[in-house]
JSON list of C-alpha atoms in Angstrom, two decimals:
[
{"chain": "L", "resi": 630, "resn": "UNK", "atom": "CA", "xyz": [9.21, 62.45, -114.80]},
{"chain": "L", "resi": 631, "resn": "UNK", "atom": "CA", "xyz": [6.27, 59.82, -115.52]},
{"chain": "L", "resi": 632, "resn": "UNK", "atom": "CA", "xyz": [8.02, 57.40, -113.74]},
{"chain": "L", "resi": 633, "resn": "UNK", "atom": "CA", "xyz": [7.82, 59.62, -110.38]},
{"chain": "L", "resi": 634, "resn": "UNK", "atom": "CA", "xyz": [3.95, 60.63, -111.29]},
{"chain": "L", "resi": 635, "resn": "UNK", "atom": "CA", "xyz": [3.12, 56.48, -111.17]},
{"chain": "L", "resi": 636, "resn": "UNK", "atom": "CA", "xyz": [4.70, 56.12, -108.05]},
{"chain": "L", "resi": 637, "resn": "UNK", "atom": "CA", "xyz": [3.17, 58.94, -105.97]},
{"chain": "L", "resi": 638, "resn": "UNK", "atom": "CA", "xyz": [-0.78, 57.41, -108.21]},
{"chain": "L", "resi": 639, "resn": "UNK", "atom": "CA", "xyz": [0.64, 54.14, -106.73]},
{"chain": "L", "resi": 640, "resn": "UNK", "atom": "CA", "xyz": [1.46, 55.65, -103.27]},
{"chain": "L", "resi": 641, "resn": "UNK", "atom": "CA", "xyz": [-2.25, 57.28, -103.15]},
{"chain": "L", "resi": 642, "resn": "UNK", "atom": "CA", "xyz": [-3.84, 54.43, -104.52]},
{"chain": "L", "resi": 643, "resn": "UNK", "atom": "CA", "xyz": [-2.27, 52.26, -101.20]},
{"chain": "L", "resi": 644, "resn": "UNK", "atom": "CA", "xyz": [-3.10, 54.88, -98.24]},
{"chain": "L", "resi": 645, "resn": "UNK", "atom": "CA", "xyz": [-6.65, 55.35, -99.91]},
{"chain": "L", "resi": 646, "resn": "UNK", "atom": "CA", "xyz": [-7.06, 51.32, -99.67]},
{"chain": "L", "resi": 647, "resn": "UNK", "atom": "CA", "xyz": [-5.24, 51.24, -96.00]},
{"chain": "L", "resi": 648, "resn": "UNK", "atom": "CA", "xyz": [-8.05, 54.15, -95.33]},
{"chain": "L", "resi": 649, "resn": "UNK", "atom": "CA", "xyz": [-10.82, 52.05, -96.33]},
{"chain": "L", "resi": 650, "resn": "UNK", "atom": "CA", "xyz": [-9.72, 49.28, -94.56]},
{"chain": "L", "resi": 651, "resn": "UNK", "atom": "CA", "xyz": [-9.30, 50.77, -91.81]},
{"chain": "L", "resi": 652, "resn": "UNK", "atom": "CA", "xyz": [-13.04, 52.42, -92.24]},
{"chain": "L", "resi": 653, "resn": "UNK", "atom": "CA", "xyz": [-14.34, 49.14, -92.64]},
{"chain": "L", "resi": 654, "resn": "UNK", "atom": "CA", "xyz": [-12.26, 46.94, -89.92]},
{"chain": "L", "resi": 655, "resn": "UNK", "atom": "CA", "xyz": [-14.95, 46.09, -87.04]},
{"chain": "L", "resi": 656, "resn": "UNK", "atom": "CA", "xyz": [-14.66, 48.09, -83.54]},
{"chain": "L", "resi": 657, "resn": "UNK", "atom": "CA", "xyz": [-13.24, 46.21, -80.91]},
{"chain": "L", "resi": 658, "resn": "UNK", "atom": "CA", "xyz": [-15.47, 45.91, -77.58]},
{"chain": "L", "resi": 659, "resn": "UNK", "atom": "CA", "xyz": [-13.84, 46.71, -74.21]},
{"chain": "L", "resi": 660, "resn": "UNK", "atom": "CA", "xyz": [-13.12, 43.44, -72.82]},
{"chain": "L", "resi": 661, "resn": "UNK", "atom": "CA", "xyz": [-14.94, 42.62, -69.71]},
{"chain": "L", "resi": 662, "resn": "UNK", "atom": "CA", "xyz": [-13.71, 40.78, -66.03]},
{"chain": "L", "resi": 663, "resn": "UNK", "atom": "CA", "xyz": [-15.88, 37.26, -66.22]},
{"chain": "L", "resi": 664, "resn": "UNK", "atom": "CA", "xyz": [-18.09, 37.09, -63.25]},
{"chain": "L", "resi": 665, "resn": "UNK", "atom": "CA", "xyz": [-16.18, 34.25, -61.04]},
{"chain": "L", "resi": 666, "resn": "UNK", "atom": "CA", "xyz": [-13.35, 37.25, -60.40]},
{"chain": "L", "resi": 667, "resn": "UNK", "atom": "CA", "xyz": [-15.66, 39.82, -59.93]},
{"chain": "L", "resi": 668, "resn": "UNK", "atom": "CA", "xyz": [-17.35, 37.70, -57.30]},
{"chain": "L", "resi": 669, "resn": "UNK", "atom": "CA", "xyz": [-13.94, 36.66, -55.47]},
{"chain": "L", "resi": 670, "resn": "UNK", "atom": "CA", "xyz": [-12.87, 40.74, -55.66]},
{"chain": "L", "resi": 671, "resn": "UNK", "atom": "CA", "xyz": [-16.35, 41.12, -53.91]},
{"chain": "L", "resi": 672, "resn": "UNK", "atom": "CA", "xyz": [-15.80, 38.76, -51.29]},
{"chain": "L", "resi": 673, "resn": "UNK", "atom": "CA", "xyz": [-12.22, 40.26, -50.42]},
{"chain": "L", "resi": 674, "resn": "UNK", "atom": "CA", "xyz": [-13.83, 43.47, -50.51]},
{"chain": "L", "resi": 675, "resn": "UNK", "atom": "CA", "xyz": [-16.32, 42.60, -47.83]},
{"chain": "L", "resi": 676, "resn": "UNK", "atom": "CA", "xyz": [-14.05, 40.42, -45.61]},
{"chain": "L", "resi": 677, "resn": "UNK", "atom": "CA", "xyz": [-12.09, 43.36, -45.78]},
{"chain": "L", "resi": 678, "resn": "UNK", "atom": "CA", "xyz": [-14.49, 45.61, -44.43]},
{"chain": "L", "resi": 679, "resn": "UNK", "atom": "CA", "xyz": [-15.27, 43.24, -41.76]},
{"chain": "L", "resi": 680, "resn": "UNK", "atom": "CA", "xyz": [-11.42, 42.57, -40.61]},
{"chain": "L", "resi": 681, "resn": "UNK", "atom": "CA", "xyz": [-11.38, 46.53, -40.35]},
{"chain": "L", "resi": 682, "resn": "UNK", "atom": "CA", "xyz": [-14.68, 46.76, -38.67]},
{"chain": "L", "resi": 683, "resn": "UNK", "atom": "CA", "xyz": [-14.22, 44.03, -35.94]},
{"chain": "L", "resi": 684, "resn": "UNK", "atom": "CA", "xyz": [-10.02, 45.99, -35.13]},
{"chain": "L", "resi": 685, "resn": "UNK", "atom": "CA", "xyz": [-11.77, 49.43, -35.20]},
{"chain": "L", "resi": 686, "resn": "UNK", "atom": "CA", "xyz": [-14.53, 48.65, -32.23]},
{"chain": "L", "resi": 687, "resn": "UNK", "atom": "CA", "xyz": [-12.16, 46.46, -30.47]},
{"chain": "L", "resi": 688, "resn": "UNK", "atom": "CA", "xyz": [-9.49, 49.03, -29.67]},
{"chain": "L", "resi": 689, "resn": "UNK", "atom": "CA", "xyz": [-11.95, 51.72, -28.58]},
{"chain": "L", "resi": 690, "resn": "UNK", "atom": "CA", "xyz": [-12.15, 52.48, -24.98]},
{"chain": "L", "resi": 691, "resn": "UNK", "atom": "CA", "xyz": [-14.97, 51.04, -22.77]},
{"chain": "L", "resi": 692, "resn": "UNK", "atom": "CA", "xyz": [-17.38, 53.38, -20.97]},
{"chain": "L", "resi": 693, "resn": "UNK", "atom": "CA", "xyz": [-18.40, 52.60, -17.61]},
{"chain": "L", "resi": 694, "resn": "UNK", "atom": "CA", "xyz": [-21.42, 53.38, -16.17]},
{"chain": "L", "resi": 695, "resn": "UNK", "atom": "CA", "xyz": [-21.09, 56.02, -13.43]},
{"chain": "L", "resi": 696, "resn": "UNK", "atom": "CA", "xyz": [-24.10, 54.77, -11.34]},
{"chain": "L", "resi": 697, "resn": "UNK", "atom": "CA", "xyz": [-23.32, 50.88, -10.89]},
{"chain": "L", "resi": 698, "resn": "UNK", "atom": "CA", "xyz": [-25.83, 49.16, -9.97]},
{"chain": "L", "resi": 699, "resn": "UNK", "atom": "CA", "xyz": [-25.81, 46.72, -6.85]},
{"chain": "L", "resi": 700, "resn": "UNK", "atom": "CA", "xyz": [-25.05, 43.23, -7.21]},
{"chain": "L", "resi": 701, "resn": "UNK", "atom": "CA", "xyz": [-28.14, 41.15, -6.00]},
{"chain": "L", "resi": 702, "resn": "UNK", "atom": "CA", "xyz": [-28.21, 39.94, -3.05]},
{"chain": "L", "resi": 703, "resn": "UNK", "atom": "CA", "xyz": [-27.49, 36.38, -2.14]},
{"chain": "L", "resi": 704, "resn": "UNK", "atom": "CA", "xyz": [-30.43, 34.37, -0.08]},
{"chain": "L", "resi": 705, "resn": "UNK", "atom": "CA", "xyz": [-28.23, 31.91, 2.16]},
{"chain": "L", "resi": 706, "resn": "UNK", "atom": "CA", "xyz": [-30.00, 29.15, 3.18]},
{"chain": "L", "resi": 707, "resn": "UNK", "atom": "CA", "xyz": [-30.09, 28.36, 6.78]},
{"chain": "L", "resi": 708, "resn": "UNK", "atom": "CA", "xyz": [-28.15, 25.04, 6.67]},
{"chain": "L", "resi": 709, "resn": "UNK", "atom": "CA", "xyz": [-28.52, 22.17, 8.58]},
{"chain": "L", "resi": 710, "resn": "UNK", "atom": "CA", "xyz": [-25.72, 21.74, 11.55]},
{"chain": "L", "resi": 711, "resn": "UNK", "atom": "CA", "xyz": [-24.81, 18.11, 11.72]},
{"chain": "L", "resi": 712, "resn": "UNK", "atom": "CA", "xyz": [-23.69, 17.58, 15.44]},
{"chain": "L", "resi": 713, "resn": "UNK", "atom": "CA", "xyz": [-20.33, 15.28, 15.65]},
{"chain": "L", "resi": 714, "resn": "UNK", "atom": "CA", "xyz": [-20.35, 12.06, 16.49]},
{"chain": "L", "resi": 715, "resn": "UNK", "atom": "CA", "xyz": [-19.56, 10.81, 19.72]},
{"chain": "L", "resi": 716, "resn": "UNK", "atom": "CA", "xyz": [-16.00, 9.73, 19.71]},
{"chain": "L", "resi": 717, "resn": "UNK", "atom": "CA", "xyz": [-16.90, 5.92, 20.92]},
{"chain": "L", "resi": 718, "resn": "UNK", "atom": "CA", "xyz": [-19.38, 5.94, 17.87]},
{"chain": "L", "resi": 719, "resn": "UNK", "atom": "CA", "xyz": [-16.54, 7.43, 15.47]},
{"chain": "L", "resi": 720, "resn": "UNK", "atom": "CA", "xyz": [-14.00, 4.47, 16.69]},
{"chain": "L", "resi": 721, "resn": "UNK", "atom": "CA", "xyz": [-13.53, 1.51, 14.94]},
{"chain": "L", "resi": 722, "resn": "UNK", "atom": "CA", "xyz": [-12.66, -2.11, 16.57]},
{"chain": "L", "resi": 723, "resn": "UNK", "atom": "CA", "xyz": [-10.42, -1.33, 19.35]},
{"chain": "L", "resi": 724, "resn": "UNK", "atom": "CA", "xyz": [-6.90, -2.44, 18.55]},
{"chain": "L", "resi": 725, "resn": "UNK", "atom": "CA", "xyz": [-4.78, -4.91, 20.08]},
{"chain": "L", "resi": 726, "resn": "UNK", "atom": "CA", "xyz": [-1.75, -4.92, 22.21]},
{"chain": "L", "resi": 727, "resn": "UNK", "atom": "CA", "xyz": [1.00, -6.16, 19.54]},
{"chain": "L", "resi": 728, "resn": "UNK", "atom": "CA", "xyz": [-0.18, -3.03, 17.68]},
{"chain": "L", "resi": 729, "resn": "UNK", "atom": "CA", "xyz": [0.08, -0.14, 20.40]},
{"chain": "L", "resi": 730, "resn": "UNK", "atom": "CA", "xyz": [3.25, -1.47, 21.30]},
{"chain": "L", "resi": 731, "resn": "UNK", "atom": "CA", "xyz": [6.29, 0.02, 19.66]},
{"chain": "L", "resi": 732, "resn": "UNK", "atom": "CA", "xyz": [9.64, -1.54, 18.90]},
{"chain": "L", "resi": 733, "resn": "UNK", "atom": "CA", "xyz": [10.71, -1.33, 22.45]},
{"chain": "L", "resi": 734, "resn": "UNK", "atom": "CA", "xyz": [7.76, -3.93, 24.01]},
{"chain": "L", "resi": 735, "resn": "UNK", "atom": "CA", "xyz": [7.21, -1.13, 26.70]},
{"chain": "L", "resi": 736, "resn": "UNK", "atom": "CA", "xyz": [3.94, -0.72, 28.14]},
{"chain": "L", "resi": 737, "resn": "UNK", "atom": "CA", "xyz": [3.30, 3.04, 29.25]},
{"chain": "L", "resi": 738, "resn": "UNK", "atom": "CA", "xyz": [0.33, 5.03, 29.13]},
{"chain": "L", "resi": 739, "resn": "UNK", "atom": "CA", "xyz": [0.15, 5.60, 25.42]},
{"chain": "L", "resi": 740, "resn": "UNK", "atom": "CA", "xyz": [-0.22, 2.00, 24.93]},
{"chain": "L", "resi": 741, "resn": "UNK", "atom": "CA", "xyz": [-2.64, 2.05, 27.10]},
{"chain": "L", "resi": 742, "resn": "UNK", "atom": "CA", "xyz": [-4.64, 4.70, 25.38]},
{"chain": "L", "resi": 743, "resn": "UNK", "atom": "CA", "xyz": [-3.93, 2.97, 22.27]},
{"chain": "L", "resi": 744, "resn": "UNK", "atom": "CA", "xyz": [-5.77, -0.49, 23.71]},
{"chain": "L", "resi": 745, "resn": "UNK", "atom": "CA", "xyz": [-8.31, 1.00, 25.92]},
{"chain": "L", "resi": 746, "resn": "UNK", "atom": "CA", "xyz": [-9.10, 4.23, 24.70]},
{"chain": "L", "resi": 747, "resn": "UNK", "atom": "CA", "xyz": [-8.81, 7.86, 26.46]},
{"chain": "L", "resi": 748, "resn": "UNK", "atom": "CA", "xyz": [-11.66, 7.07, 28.87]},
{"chain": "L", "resi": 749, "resn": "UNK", "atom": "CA", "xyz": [-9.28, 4.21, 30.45]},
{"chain": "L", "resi": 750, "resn": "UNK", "atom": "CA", "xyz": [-8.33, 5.33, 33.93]},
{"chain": "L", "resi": 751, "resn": "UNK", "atom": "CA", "xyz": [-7.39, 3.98, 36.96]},
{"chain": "L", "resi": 752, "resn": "UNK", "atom": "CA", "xyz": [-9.10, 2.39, 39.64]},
{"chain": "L", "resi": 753, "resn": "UNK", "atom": "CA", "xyz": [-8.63, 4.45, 42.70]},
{"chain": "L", "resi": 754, "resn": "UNK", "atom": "CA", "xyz": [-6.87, 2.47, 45.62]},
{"chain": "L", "resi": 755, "resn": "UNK", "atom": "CA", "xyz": [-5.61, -0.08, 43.24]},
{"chain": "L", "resi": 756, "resn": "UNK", "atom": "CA", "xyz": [-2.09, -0.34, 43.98]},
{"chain": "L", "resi": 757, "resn": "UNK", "atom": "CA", "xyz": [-0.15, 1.02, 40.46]},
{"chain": "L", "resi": 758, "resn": "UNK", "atom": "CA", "xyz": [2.97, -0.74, 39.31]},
{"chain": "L", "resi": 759, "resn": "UNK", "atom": "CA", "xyz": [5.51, 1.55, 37.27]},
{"chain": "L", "resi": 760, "resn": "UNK", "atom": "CA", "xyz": [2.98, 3.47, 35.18]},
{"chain": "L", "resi": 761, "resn": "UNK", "atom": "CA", "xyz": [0.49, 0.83, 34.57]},
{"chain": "L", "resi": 762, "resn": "UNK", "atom": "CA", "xyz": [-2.39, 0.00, 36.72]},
{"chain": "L", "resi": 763, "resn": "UNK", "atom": "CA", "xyz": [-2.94, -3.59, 38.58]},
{"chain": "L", "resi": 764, "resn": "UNK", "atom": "CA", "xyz": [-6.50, -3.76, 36.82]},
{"chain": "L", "resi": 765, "resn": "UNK", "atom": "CA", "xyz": [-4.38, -3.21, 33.32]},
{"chain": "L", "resi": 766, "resn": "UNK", "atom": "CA", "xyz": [-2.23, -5.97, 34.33]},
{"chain": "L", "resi": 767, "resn": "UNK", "atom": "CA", "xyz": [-4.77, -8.13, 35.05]},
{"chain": "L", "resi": 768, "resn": "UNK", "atom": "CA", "xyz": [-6.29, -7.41, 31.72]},
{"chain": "L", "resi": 769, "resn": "UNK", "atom": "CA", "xyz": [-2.86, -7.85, 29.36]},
{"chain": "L", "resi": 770, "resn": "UNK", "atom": "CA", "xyz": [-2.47, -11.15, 31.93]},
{"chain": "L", "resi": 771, "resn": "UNK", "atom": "CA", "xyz": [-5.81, -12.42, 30.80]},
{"chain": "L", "resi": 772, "resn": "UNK", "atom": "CA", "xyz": [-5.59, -12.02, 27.41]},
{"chain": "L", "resi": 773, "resn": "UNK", "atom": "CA", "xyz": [-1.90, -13.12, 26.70]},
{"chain": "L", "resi": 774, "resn": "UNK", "atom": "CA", "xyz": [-3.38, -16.25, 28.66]},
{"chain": "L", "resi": 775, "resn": "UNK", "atom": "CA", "xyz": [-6.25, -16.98, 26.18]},
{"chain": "L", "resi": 776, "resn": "UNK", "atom": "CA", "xyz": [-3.95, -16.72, 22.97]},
{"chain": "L", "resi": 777, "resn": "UNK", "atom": "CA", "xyz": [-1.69, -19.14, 24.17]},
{"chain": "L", "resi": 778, "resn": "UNK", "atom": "CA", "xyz": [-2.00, -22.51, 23.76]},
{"chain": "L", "resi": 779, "resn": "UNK", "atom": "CA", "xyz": [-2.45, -24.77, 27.20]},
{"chain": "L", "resi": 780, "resn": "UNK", "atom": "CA", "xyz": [-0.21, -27.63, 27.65]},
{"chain": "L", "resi": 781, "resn": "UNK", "atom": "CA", "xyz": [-1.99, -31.21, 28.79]},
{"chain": "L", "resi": 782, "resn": "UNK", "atom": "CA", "xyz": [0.84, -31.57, 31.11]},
{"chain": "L", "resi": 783, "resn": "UNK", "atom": "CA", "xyz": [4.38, -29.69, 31.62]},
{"chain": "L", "resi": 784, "resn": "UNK", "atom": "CA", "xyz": [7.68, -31.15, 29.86]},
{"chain": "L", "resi": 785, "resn": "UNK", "atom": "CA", "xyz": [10.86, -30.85, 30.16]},
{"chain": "L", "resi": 786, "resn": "UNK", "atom": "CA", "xyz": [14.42, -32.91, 29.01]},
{"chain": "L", "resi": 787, "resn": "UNK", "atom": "CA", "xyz": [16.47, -34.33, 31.72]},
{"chain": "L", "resi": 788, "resn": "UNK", "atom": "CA", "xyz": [20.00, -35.64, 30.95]},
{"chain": "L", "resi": 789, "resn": "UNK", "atom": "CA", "xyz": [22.41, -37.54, 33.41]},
{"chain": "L", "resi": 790, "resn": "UNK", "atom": "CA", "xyz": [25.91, -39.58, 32.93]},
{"chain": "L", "resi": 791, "resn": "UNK", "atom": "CA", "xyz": [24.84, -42.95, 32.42]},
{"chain": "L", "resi": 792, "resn": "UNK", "atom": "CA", "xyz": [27.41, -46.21, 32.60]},
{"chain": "L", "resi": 793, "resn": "UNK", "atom": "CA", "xyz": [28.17, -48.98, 30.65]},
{"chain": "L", "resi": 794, "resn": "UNK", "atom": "CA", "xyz": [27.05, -52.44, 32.09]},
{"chain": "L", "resi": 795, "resn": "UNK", "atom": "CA", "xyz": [30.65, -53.26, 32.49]},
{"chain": "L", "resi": 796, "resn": "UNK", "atom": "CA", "xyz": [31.36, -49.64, 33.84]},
{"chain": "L", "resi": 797, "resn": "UNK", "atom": "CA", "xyz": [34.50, -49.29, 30.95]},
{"chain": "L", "resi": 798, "resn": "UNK", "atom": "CA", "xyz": [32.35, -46.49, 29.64]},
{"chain": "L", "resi": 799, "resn": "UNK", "atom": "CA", "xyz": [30.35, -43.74, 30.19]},
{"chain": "L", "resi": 800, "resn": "UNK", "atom": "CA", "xyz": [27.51, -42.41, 27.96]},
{"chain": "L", "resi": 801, "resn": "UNK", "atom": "CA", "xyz": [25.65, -38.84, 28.47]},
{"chain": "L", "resi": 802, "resn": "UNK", "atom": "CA", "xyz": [21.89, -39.74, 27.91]},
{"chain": "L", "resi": 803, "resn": "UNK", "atom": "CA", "xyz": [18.74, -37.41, 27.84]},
{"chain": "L", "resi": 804, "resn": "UNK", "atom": "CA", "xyz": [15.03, -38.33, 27.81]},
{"chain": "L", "resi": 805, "resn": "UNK", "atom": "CA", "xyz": [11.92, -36.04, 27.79]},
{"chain": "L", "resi": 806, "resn": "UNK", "atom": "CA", "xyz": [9.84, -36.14, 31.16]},
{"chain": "L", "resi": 807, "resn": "UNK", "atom": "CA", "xyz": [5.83, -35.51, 30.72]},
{"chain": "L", "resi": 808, "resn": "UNK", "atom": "CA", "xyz": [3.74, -35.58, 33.80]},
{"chain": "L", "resi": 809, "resn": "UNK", "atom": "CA", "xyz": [6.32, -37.05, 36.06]},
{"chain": "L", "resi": 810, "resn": "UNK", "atom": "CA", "xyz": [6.83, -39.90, 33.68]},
{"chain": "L", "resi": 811, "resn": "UNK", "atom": "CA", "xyz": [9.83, -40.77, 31.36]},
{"chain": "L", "resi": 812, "resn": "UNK", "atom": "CA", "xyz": [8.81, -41.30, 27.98]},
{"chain": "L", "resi": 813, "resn": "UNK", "atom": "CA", "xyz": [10.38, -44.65, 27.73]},
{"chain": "L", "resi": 814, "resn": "UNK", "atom": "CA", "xyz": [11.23, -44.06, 23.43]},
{"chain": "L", "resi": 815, "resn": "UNK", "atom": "CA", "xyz": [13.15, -40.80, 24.25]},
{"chain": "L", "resi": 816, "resn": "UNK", "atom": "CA", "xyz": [15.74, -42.37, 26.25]},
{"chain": "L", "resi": 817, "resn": "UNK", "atom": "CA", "xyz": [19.28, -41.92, 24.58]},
{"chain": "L", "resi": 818, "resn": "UNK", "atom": "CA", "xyz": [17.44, -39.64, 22.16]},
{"chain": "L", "resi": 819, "resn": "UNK", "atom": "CA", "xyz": [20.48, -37.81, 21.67]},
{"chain": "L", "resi": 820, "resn": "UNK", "atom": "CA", "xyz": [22.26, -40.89, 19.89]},
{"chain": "L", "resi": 821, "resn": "UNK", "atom": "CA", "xyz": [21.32, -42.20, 16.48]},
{"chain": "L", "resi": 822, "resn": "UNK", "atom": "CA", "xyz": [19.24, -44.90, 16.68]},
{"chain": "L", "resi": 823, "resn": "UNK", "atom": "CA", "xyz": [20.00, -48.43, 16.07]},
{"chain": "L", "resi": 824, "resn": "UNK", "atom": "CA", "xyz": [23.70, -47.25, 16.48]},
{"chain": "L", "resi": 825, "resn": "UNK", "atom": "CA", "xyz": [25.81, -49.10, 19.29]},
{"chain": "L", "resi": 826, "resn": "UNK", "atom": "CA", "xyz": [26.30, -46.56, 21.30]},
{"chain": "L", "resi": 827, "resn": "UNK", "atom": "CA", "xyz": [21.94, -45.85, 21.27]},
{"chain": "L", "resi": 828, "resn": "UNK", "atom": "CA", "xyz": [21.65, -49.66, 22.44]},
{"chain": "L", "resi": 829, "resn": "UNK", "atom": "CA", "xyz": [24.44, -49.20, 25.04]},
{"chain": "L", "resi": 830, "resn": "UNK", "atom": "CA", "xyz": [23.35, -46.01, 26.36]},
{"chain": "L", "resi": 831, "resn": "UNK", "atom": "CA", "xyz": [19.50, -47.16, 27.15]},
{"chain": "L", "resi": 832, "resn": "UNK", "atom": "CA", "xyz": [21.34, -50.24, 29.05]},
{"chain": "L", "resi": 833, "resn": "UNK", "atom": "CA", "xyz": [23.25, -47.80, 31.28]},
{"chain": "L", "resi": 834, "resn": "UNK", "atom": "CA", "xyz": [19.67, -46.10, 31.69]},
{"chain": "L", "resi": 835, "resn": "UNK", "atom": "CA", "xyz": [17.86, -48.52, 32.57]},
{"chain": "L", "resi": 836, "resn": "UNK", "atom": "CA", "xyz": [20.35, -49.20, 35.84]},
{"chain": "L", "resi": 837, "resn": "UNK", "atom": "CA", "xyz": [20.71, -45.52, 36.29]},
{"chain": "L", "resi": 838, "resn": "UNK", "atom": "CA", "xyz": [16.54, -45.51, 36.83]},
{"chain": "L", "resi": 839, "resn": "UNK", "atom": "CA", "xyz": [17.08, -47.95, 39.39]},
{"chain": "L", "resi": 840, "resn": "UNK", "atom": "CA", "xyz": [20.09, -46.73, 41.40]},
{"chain": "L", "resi": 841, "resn": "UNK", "atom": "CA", "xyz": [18.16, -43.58, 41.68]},
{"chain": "L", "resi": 842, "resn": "UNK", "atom": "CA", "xyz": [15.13, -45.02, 43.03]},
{"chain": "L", "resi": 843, "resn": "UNK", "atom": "CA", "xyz": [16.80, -46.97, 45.48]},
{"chain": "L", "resi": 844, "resn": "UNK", "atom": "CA", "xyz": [18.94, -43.87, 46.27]},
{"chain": "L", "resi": 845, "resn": "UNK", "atom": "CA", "xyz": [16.60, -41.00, 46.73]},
{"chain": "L", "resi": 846, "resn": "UNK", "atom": "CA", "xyz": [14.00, -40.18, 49.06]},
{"chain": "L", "resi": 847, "resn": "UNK", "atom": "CA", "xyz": [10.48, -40.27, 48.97]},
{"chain": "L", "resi": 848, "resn": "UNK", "atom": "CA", "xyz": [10.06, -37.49, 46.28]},
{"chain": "L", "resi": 849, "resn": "UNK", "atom": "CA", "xyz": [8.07, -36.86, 42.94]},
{"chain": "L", "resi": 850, "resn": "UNK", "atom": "CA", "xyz": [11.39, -37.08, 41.01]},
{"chain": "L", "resi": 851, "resn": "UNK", "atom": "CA", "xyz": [12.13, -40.69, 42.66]},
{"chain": "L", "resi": 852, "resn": "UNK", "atom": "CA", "xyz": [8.20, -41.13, 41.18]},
{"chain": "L", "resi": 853, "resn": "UNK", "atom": "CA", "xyz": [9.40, -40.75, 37.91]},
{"chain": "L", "resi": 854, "resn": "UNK", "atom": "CA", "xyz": [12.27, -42.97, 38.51]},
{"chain": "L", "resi": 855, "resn": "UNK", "atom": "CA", "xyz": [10.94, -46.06, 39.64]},
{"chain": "L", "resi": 856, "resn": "UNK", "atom": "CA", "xyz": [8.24, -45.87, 37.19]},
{"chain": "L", "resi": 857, "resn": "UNK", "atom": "CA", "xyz": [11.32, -45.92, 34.56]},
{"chain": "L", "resi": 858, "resn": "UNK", "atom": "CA", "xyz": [13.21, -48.69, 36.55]},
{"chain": "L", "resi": 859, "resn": "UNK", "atom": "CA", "xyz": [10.00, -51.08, 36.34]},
{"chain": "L", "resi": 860, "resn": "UNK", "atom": "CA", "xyz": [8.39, -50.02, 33.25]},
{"chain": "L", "resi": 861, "resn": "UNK", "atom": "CA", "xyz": [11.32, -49.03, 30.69]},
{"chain": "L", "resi": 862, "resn": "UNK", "atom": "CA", "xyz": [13.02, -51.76, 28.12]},
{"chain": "L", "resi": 863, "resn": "UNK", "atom": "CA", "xyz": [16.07, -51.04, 27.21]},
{"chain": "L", "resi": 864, "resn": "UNK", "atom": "CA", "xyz": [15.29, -53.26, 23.86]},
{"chain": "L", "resi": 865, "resn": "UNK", "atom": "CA", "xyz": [12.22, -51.72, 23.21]}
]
């Protein structure tokens, strides 16, 4: 029996410490949010608010006004009418022939109008050939005359059968003729010179020029000729 009494002294003596301890142990304070969160939670709070705000007004229906008012009106200013241009004054340089024609080098009345211009027309009595006028000819005559280039004096190659002093052979020989004359250094022009034949060939020329002037009548071909018989060399 006094060893239960000193364990229920020993049990009281415990709880009355744990009592007073517990008397004596400091309160705890409530623990408080630190002010950086409760700043952020504001700001949430708010943009929040706004987000809802700014959907809420959005959606709701528009109200029109029964009694719309007029729109203003407009002053117009009289402008200023700018009268066309005459058509000559609207042209550029007038174009040329090879232009207006097409691919088919016909002259008709289109190429006319291309050339002249739509105030082109034609000369009355002037007798018309095909569907151009005379005074159109006359004009595309004239002008095809100044572009091309003028000749001192007409030419043209003349070739003849020409025979060998001995007569055992026959050479064809051309030369170019320019104002009636021969050109005495085309002679034989169509063999190479120096060759045997070229040196043959102007021999039988040179007789041919005088047969011919001896055989033909007064004539400006037997001009030429005799001019050749006394004035060509054969060696020259």
């Amino acid at each position: 029996m006094p060893g239960m009494k000193n364990a229920r002294n020993a049990y009281e003596n415990l709880s009355v410490d744990e009592d007073d301890a517990i008397a004596r142990a400091p309160r705890r304070k409530p623990r408080r949010m630190p002010t950086f969160q409760r700043n952020v939670l504001a700001v949430l709070v708010l943009m929040a608010l706004c987000g809802y705000s700014l959907f809420h007004y959005r959606h709701l229906p528009k109200t029109t006004d029964p009694n719309p008012s007029p729109p203003p009106a407009s002053v117009v200013a009289d402008a200023t009418v700018i009268a066309p241009l005459p058509v000559n004054e609207t042209q550029g340089r007038p174009q040329t022939l090879p232009e207006c024609m097409g691919p088919d080098n016909l002259i008709d009345e289109a190429v006319a109008t291309c050339r002249f211009g739509k105030n082109q027309r034609v000369v009355p009595g002037s007798t018309a050939q095909g569907m151009v006028s005379a005074r159109y000819m006359s004009q595309y005559k004239a002008q095809q005359q100044m572009h091309q280039p003028r000749l001192a004096a007409a030419q043209f190659i003349e070739s003849a059968v020409v025979s060998q002093w001995d007569r055992k052979r026959t050479y064809a020989a051309e030369w170019v003729v320019s104002g009636n004359q021969i050109d005495g250094t085309s002679v034989c022009r169509n063999w190479r010179r120096g060759s045997i034949e070229y040196r043959e060939c102007r021999k039988g020329a040179k007789v041919h020029f005088k047969e011919q002037c001896k055989r033909l009548a007064e004539s400006i071909i037997r001009q030429h000729y005799c001019s050749a018989a006394s004035g060509f060399n054969p060696l020259g």
